Amino acid sequence: MQMNPNKDTRLCMSLSGRPGNFGLRFHNHLYEQLGLNFYYKAFSSQDLTGAVGGIRALGIRGCGVSMPFKEDCIALVDELDPSAAAIQSINTIVNTDGHLKAYNTDYIAIAQLLETHQVPKDSSFALRGSGGMAKAVASALRDGGYKHGVIVARNERAGRALAESLGYEWQAELGPLRPQMLINVTPIGMTGGPEADQLAFEAEAIVAAQTVFDVVAIPSETPLIVRGRAEGKRVITGLEVIAIQALEQFVLYTGVRPTEEQFQAAVAFARS
């Protein structure tokens, strides 16, 4: 990638517990293709307050926020867009002259994917997870008309709170339940994690399901997605989520919306 930064180059970044290359390659590819004087860099930090303060102090235009910072960042910004305020979880910070406004483009991506994959709205579902991303997914399901769901979370306090706030049930484990859609919103299956080779749901539940959805993006083919494909299920991948939410972040940072062809080319480049 040919970059020619100068004193006027605007910096965008991401904060993640496990930084990856997708966002960096996606955004920088589009900057180059569209002739925008921006540069994107991925970071992790043990000092979240200092990192967000640095966004403000250094004039960094935008920041993507990933696990495990989606909720803890809320207290550090100045304003929440309705997309973030409604679910109290953020994944995007936009800095305008020192004013930090937070958004949630994960919610937008989930809602789009449920529509494009034509997941029946009467599908029962089990969602494993209770963190910031789980809030975005569960909220999109609720707002999309999916009424029959259970939140599966070992953390009873967080799991019950999420379930009750959206009108769903909570269980510590899936048990004998066999819903039509399985959704993993935990690090199970994530590259580099302690459960990288594990299935987020029991094999019997995958066989019984109609739709398998894993928000983990690294790898794009998680053990859950691989098993779902092998069983002939409708699958929705974390790569699809990360691509759409990155596109919406790009628009927020730059004010420019790429064409569909430019978007798909950026996704292909980021994956290569």
Coordinates of C-alpha atoms in Angstrom, one line a residue:
M1 CA 0.0 0.0 0.0
Q2 CA 1.4 3.4 -1.1
M3 CA 1.0 5.9 1.8
N4 CA 2.4 9.4 1.8
P5 CA 1.6 10.8 5.2
N6 CA 2.2 14.5 5.9
K7 CA 1.5 17.0 8.7
D8 CA -2.1 17.2 7.6
T9 CA -2.8 13.5 7.6
R10 CA -5.8 12.6 9.9
L11 CA -5.3 9.6 12.1
C12 CA -8.0 7.0 12.9
M13 CA -7.4 4.0 15.1
S14 CA -8.9 1.0 16.9
L15 CA -8.8 -0.2 20.5
S16 CA -9.1 -4.0 21.1
G17 CA -8.1 -6.6 23.5
R18 CA -6.7 -8.6 20.6
P19 CA -5.9 -6.3 17.7
G20 CA -6.2 -7.7 14.2
N21 CA -5.4 -6.5 10.7
F22 CA -8.8 -6.4 9.1
G23 CA -9.8 -2.9 10.1
L24 CA -6.3 -1.5 9.4
R25 CA -6.2 -3.0 5.9
F26 CA -9.9 -2.2 5.1
H27 CA -9.7 1.5 6.0
N28 CA -6.2 2.2 4.6
H29 CA -7.2 0.5 1.3
L30 CA -10.2 2.8 1.0
Y31 CA -8.2 5.9 2.0
E32 CA -5.8 5.2 -0.9
Q33 CA -8.4 4.3 -3.4
L34 CA -10.5 7.4 -2.7
G35 CA -7.5 9.7 -2.3
L36 CA -8.2 10.6 1.3
N37 CA -5.4 12.0 3.5
F38 CA -6.1 9.6 6.4
Y39 CA -4.2 6.7 8.1
Y40 CA -5.5 3.9 10.3
K41 CA -3.6 2.0 13.1
A42 CA -4.7 -0.7 15.4
F43 CA -3.8 -0.6 19.1
S44 CA -4.4 -2.3 22.4
S45 CA -3.9 -0.7 25.8
Q46 CA -4.0 -1.5 29.5
D47 CA -4.8 2.2 30.2
L48 CA -8.2 2.8 28.7
T49 CA -8.6 6.2 30.3
G50 CA -5.3 7.3 28.9
A51 CA -6.0 5.9 25.5
V52 CA -9.3 7.7 25.1
G53 CA -7.8 10.9 26.6
G54 CA -5.1 10.6 23.9
I55 CA -7.8 10.5 21.2
R56 CA -9.1 13.8 22.4
A57 CA -5.7 15.4 23.1
L58 CA -4.0 14.4 19.8
G59 CA -6.9 15.1 17.6
I60 CA -7.4 11.5 16.4
R61 CA -10.5 11.6 14.2
G62 CA -12.0 8.3 14.9
C63 CA -11.6 5.1 17.0
G64 CA -13.1 1.7 16.6
V65 CA -13.8 0.0 19.9
S66 CA -13.8 -3.8 20.3
M67 CA -14.0 -6.3 23.2
P68 CA -13.5 -5.8 26.0
F69 CA -13.9 -2.0 26.0
K70 CA -17.4 -1.5 24.5
E71 CA -19.0 -0.6 27.8
D72 CA -16.1 0.8 29.8
C73 CA -15.5 3.5 27.2
I74 CA -19.0 5.0 27.8
A75 CA -17.9 7.0 30.8
L76 CA -15.0 8.5 28.9
V77 CA -16.9 10.1 26.0
D78 CA -18.9 13.3 25.8
E79 CA -22.0 12.2 24.0
L80 CA -23.8 9.0 23.0
D81 CA -25.6 8.7 19.6
P82 CA -29.0 7.0 20.0
S83 CA -27.5 3.8 18.4
A84 CA -25.2 3.5 21.5
A85 CA -27.4 5.1 24.2
A86 CA -30.3 2.7 23.6
I87 CA -28.1 -0.3 24.3
Q88 CA -25.4 1.2 26.5
S89 CA -22.6 -0.2 24.3
I90 CA -20.3 1.6 21.9
N91 CA -18.0 0.5 19.1
T92 CA -17.1 3.8 17.4
I93 CA -15.8 7.1 18.7
V94 CA -15.8 10.2 16.5
N95 CA -13.7 13.2 17.6
T96 CA -14.9 16.6 16.4
D97 CA -12.7 19.4 17.7
G98 CA -12.2 17.6 21.0
H99 CA -15.8 16.5 21.4
L100 CA -16.1 12.7 21.5
K101 CA -19.3 11.2 20.3
A102 CA -19.9 7.5 20.5
Y103 CA -21.9 5.3 18.1
N104 CA -22.7 1.6 17.7
T105 CA -22.4 0.4 14.1
D106 CA -22.4 -3.3 15.3
Y107 CA -26.2 -2.8 15.7
I108 CA -26.6 -1.6 12.2
A109 CA -24.6 -4.5 10.8
I110 CA -26.5 -7.1 12.7
A111 CA -29.9 -5.7 11.6
Q112 CA -28.7 -5.7 8.0
L113 CA -27.5 -9.3 8.1
L114 CA -30.6 -10.7 9.6
E115 CA -32.5 -9.1 6.7
T116 CA -30.1 -10.1 3.9
H117 CA -29.9 -13.7 5.1
Q118 CA -33.7 -13.8 5.4
V119 CA -33.7 -15.3 8.8
P120 CA -37.4 -16.0 9.6
K121 CA -38.7 -13.6 12.3
D122 CA -40.5 -16.3 14.1
S123 CA -37.2 -18.2 14.7
S124 CA -36.4 -19.1 18.3
F125 CA -32.9 -18.3 19.3
A126 CA -30.2 -18.8 21.9
L127 CA -27.5 -16.1 22.2
R128 CA -24.4 -17.0 24.1
G129 CA -22.8 -14.0 25.8
S130 CA -23.7 -11.0 27.9
G131 CA -21.1 -8.2 27.1
G132 CA -21.3 -5.1 24.9
M133 CA -21.5 -6.9 21.6
A134 CA -24.2 -9.3 23.0
K135 CA -26.2 -6.2 23.9
A136 CA -25.9 -4.9 20.3
V137 CA -26.9 -8.3 18.8
A138 CA -29.8 -8.9 21.2
S139 CA -31.1 -5.4 20.7
A140 CA -31.1 -5.8 16.9
L141 CA -33.0 -9.1 17.4
R142 CA -35.6 -7.5 19.6
D143 CA -36.0 -4.5 17.3
G144 CA -36.2 -6.9 14.3
G145 CA -39.2 -8.7 15.8
Y146 CA -37.5 -11.8 17.1
K147 CA -39.6 -12.5 20.2
H148 CA -38.6 -16.0 21.3
G149 CA -35.1 -16.0 22.7
V150 CA -32.9 -17.0 25.6
I151 CA -29.6 -15.4 26.7
V152 CA -27.1 -18.1 27.7
A153 CA -24.5 -16.7 30.0
R154 CA -22.4 -18.1 32.9
N155 CA -22.4 -14.6 34.5
E156 CA -25.8 -14.6 36.0
R157 CA -25.9 -11.0 36.9
A158 CA -25.0 -9.7 33.5
G159 CA -27.0 -12.4 31.7
R160 CA -30.2 -11.8 33.7
A161 CA -29.9 -8.1 33.3
L162 CA -29.5 -8.3 29.5
A163 CA -32.3 -10.8 29.2
E164 CA -34.8 -8.8 31.4
S165 CA -34.0 -5.5 29.7
L166 CA -35.1 -6.9 26.3
G167 CA -37.8 -9.3 27.3
Y168 CA -36.0 -12.6 26.9
E169 CA -35.2 -15.5 29.2
W170 CA -31.8 -16.3 30.8
Q171 CA -30.0 -19.6 31.3
A172 CA -26.5 -20.4 32.5
E173 CA -26.2 -23.2 29.9
L174 CA -28.1 -24.2 26.9
G175 CA -29.0 -27.6 28.3
P176 CA -31.6 -29.6 26.4
L177 CA -33.0 -26.4 24.6
R178 CA -32.8 -26.7 20.8
P179 CA -33.6 -23.3 19.3
Q180 CA -33.8 -22.6 15.6
M181 CA -31.0 -20.1 15.6
L182 CA -27.7 -20.3 17.5
I183 CA -25.7 -17.1 18.0
N184 CA -22.2 -17.0 19.6
V185 CA -21.1 -13.6 21.0
T186 CA -18.2 -14.8 23.1
P187 CA -14.5 -15.4 22.4
I188 CA -15.1 -19.1 22.0
G189 CA -13.5 -20.1 18.7
M190 CA -11.4 -16.9 18.5
T191 CA -7.8 -17.3 17.2
G192 CA -5.3 -17.0 20.0
G193 CA -7.8 -17.5 22.8
P194 CA -7.9 -20.3 25.3
E195 CA -11.0 -21.8 23.6
A196 CA -9.9 -21.3 20.0
D197 CA -10.7 -24.9 19.0
Q198 CA -14.0 -25.3 20.8
L199 CA -17.6 -25.2 19.7
A200 CA -19.7 -22.4 21.2
F201 CA -22.7 -24.8 21.3
E202 CA -23.1 -28.6 21.6
A203 CA -23.0 -30.6 18.3
E204 CA -26.6 -31.8 19.0
A205 CA -27.9 -28.2 19.1
I206 CA -26.1 -27.3 15.8
V207 CA -27.7 -30.3 14.1
A208 CA -31.2 -29.2 15.4
A209 CA -30.7 -25.5 14.4
Q210 CA -31.6 -23.8 11.1
T211 CA -29.3 -20.8 11.4
V212 CA -25.8 -20.6 12.9
F213 CA -24.4 -17.1 13.6
D214 CA -20.9 -16.4 15.0
V215 CA -19.8 -12.8 15.5
V216 CA -16.1 -14.0 16.0
A217 CA -14.3 -12.6 13.0
I218 CA -10.8 -14.1 13.5
P219 CA -10.8 -16.7 12.0
S220 CA -13.7 -16.1 9.6
E221 CA -14.4 -19.8 9.6
T222 CA -14.7 -20.6 13.3
P223 CA -15.3 -24.1 14.6
L224 CA -19.0 -23.2 15.0
I225 CA -19.2 -21.9 11.4
V226 CA -17.3 -24.9 10.0
R227 CA -19.7 -27.3 11.8
G228 CA -22.7 -25.3 10.7
R229 CA -21.7 -25.4 7.1
A230 CA -21.0 -29.1 7.3
E231 CA -24.5 -29.6 8.6
G232 CA -26.0 -27.6 5.8
K233 CA -27.2 -24.7 8.0
R234 CA -27.7 -21.1 7.1
V235 CA -24.6 -19.4 8.4
I236 CA -23.8 -15.8 9.2
T237 CA -20.1 -15.0 9.9
G238 CA -18.2 -12.5 12.0
L239 CA -16.4 -11.4 8.8
E240 CA -19.7 -10.1 7.5
V241 CA -20.4 -8.3 10.7
I242 CA -16.9 -6.7 10.9
A243 CA -17.1 -5.6 7.2
I244 CA -20.4 -3.8 7.4
Q245 CA -19.7 -2.1 10.8
A246 CA -16.3 -1.0 9.4
L247 CA -18.0 0.5 6.4
E248 CA -20.3 2.5 8.6
Q249 CA -17.3 3.6 10.7
F250 CA -15.5 4.7 7.6
V251 CA -18.5 6.9 6.6
L252 CA -18.6 8.5 10.1
Y253 CA -14.9 9.3 10.0
T254 CA -14.6 10.6 6.5
G255 CA -18.1 11.7 5.4
V256 CA -17.6 9.6 2.2
R257 CA -19.6 6.5 1.4
P258 CA -17.8 4.1 -1.0
T259 CA -19.6 2.4 -3.8
E260 CA -20.6 -1.3 -3.4
E261 CA -17.7 -2.2 -5.7
Q262 CA -15.2 -0.2 -3.7
F263 CA -16.5 -1.7 -0.5
Q264 CA -16.3 -5.3 -1.7
A265 CA -12.7 -4.6 -3.1
A266 CA -11.7 -3.3 0.4
V267 CA -13.1 -6.4 2.1
A268 CA -11.3 -8.7 -0.3
F269 CA -8.0 -6.7 0.3
A270 CA -8.5 -6.8 4.1
R271 CA -8.9 -10.6 3.9
S272 CA -5.9 -11.3 1.7

